[in-house]
Coordinates of C-alpha atoms in Angstrom, one line a residue:
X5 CA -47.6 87.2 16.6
X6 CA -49.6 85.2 18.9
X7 CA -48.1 84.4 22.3
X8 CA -48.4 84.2 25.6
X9 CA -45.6 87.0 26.5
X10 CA -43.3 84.7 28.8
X11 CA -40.5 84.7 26.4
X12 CA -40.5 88.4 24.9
X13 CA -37.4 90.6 26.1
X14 CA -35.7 93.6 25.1
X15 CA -34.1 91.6 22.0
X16 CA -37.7 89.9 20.9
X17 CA -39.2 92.8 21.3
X18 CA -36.8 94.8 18.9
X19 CA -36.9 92.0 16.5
X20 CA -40.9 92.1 16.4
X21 CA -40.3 96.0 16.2
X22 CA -38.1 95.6 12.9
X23 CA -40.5 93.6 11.9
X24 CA -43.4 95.5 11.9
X25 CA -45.3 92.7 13.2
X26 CA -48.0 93.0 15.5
X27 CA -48.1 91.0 19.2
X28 CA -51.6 89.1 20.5
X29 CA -51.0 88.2 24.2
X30 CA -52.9 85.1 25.3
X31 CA -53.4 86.2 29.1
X32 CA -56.6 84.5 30.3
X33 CA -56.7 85.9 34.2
X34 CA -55.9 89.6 35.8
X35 CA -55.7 87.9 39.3
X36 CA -52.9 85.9 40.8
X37 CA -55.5 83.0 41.5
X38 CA -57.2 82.7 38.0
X39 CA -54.0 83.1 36.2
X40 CA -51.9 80.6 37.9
X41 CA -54.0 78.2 37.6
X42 CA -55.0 78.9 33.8
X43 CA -51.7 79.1 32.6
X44 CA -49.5 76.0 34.2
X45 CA -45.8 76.9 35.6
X46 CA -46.1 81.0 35.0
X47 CA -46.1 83.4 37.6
X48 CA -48.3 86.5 38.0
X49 CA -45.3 88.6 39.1
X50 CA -43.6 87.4 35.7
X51 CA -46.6 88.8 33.7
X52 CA -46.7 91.7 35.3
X53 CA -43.0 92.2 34.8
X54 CA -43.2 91.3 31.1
X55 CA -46.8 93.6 30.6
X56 CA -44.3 96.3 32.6
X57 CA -41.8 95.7 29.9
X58 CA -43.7 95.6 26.7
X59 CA -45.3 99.6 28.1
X60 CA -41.8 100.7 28.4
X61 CA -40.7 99.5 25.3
X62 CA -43.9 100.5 22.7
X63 CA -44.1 103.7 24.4
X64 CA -40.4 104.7 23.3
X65 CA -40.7 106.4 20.2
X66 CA -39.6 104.3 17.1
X67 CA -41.0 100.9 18.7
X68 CA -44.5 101.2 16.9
X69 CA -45.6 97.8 18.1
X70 CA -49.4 97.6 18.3
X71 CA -50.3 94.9 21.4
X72 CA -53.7 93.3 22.1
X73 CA -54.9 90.9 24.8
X74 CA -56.7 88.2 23.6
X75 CA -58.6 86.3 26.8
X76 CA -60.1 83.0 26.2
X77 CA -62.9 83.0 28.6
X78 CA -64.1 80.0 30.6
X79 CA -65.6 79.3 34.0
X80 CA -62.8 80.4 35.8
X81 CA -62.6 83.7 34.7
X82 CA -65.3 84.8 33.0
X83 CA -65.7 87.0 36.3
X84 CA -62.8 89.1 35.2
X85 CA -64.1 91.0 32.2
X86 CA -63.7 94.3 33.6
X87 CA -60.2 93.6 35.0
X88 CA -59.1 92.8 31.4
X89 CA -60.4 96.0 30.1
X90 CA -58.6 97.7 33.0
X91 CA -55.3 96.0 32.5
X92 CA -55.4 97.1 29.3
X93 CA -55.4 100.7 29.5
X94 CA -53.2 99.9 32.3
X95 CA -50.4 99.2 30.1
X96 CA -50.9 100.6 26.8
X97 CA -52.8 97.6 25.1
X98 CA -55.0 99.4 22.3
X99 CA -57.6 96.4 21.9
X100 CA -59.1 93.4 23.8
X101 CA -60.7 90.4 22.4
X102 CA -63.1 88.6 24.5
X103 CA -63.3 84.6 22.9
X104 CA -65.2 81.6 24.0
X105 CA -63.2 78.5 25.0
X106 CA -63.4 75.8 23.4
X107 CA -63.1 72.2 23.1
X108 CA -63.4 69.6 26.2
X109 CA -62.0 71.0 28.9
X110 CA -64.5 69.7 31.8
X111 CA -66.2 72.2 33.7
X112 CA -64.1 75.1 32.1
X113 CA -66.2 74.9 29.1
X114 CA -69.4 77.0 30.0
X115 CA -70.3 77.5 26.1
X116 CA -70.8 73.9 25.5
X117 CA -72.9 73.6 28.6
X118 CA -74.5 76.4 27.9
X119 CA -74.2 77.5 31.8
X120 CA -77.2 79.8 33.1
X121 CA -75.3 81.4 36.3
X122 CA -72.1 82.2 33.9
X123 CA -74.4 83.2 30.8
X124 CA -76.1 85.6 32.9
X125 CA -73.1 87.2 34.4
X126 CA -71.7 87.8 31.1
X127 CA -75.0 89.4 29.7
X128 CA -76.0 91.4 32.8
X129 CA -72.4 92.8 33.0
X130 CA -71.1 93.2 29.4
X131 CA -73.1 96.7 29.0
X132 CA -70.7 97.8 31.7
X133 CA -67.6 96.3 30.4
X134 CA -68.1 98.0 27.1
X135 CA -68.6 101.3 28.7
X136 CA -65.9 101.1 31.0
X137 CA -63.6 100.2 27.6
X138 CA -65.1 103.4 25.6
X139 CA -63.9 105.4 28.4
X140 CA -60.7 104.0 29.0
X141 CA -60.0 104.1 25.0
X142 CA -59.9 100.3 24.3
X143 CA -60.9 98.5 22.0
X144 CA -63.3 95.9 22.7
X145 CA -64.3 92.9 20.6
X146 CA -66.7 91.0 22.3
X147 CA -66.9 87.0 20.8
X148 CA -69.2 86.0 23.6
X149 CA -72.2 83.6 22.5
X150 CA -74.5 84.5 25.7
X151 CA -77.3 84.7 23.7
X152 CA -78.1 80.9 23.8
X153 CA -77.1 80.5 20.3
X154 CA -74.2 77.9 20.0
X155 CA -71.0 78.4 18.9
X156 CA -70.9 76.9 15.7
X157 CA -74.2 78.4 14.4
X158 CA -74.2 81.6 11.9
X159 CA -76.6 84.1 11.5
X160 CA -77.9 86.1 8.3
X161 CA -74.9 88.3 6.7
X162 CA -76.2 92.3 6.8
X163 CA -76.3 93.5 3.0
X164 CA -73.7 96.0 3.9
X165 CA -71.3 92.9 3.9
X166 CA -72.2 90.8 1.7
X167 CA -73.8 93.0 -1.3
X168 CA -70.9 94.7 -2.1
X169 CA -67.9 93.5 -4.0
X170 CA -65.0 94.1 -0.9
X171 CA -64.4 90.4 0.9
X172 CA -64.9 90.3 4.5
X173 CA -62.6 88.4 5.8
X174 CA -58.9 88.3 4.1
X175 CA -57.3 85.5 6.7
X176 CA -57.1 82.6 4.4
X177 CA -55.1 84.7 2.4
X178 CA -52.6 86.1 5.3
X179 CA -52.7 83.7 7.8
X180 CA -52.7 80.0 9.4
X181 CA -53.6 78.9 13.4
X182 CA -52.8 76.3 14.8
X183 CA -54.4 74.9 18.4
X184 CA -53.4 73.4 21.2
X185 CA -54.4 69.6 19.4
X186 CA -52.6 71.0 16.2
X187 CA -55.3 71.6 14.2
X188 CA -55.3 73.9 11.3
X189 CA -57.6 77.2 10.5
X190 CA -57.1 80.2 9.2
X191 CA -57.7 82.4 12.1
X192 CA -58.6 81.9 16.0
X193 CA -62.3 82.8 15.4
X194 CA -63.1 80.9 12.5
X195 CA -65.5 78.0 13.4
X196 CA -64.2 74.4 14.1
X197 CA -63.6 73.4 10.9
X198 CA -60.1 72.2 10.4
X199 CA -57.8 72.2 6.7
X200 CA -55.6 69.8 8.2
X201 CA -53.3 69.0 11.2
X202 CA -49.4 69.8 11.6
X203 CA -49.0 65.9 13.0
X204 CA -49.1 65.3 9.6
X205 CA -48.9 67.9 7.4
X206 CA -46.2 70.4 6.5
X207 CA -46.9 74.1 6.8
X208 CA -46.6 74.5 3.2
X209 CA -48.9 71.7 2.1
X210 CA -51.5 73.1 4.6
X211 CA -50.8 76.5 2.8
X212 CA -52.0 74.6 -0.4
X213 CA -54.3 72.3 1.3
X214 CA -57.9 71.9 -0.3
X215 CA -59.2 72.8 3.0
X216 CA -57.7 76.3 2.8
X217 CA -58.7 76.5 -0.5
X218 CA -62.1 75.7 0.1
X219 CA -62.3 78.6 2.7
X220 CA -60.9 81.0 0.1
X221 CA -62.9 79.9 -2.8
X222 CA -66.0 80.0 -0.3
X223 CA -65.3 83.4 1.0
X224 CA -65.2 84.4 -2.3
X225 CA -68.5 83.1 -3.5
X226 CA -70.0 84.6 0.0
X227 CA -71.0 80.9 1.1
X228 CA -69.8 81.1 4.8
X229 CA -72.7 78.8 6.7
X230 CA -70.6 77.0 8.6
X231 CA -67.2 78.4 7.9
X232 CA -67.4 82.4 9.2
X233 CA -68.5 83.2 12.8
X234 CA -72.0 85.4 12.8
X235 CA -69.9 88.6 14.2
X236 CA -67.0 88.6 11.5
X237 CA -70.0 88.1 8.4
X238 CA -72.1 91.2 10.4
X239 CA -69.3 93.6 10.4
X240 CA -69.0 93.6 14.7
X241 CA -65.2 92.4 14.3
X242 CA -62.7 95.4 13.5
X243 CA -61.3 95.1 9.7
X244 CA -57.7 94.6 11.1
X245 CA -58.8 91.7 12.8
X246 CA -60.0 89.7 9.8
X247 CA -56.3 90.7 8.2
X248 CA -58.1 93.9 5.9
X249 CA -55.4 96.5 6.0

């Protein structure tokens, strides 16, 4: 379940639980400042409370709930790497994934822009950030494209991938997203290419749309240029995060 956390209580939480679902937590700052103003009308104190909440209740034995944070990172808070790492371990979250926003958001959007000062940051200081998340036993996927390489553009699959017969990605098969402009993909980190919109499509016609099907058929026949992010097709993304139990 993807959400931003400020509507999960004890009730949500057991329903989630009995469910056996999983919870991504959309928190894009660690300080007061950056979070405020990301996220409209919440409150740090309220996240904390919540984050304080979701520890107590996953670390009670029988609530097997596996949490992750999920940061989309932008200008004003791609200073924060290490604070999400630390928050975290802080309160029991087993994984982190760092992803590039997207879209036009003005000056948030350093990716599009390709901005030197925050590209830099991000490269001098990642070494550190993944240390710091070894040590503190977190998982760290890192979805950053600092390398000057834009978003949209794949690289060459590595053979141990794509030469064997097991797919790579099972999220057209498990799953549908859907973004802030209502825009349909299969998963959060596929690239921008959309099977429809809910304006104007039912979920179950989306379910069947030919865009979803094209995404299946092209997973299949290991034709991903332009459909699969570079890190998912070379193996850097965990298997539970492209849906393969």
């Amino acid at each position: 379940i993807f959400t931003n956390g400020l509507m999960l209580n004890e009730t949500r939480l057991r329903k989630i639980a009995d469910a056996k679902a999983d919870i991504i937590l959309s928190i894009d700052g660690t300080q007061k400042e950056s979070y405020e103003k990301i996220r409209k009308g919440a409150t740090y104190e309220n996240l904390i409370r919540i984050l304080t909440r979701i520890k107590e209740f996953t670390q009670t034995p029988g609530n097997e709930i596996k949490v992750q944070i999920n940061p989309v990172i932008m200008r004003s808070n791609y200073k924060e790497l290490e604070g999400f790492i630390k928050m975290a371990a802080k309160y029991g979250i087993y994984a982190v994934t760092f992803s590039p926003i997207r879209g036009i958001f003005g000056d948030e959007n350093i990716f599009d822009s390709q901005d030197a000062e925050a590209f830099s940051f991000i490269r001098e200081n990642m070494p550190s950030v993944k240390k710091l998340a070894r040590d503190l036993g977190v998982r760290l996927n890192d979805w950053l494209p600092v390398d000057q390489t834009p978003v949209s553009k794949t690289t060459e699959p590595t053979p141990s991938l794509m030469e064997n017969d097991k797919l790579f990605c099972h999220s057209p098969w498990q799953r549908l997203t859907i973004d802030n402009m209502g825009s349909v993909r299969p998963h959060i980190f596929c690239l921008n290419k959309s099977i429809g919109n809910v304006d104007n499509m039912s979920l179950e016609e989306l379910w069947n749309s030919p865009g979803i099907r094209e995404y299946r058929r092209r997973i299949i026949n290991r034709d991903h240029e332009g459909l699969c992010q570079p890190e998912c097709i070379n193996g850097q993304v965990a298997e539970n995060t492209r849906d393969i139990e």
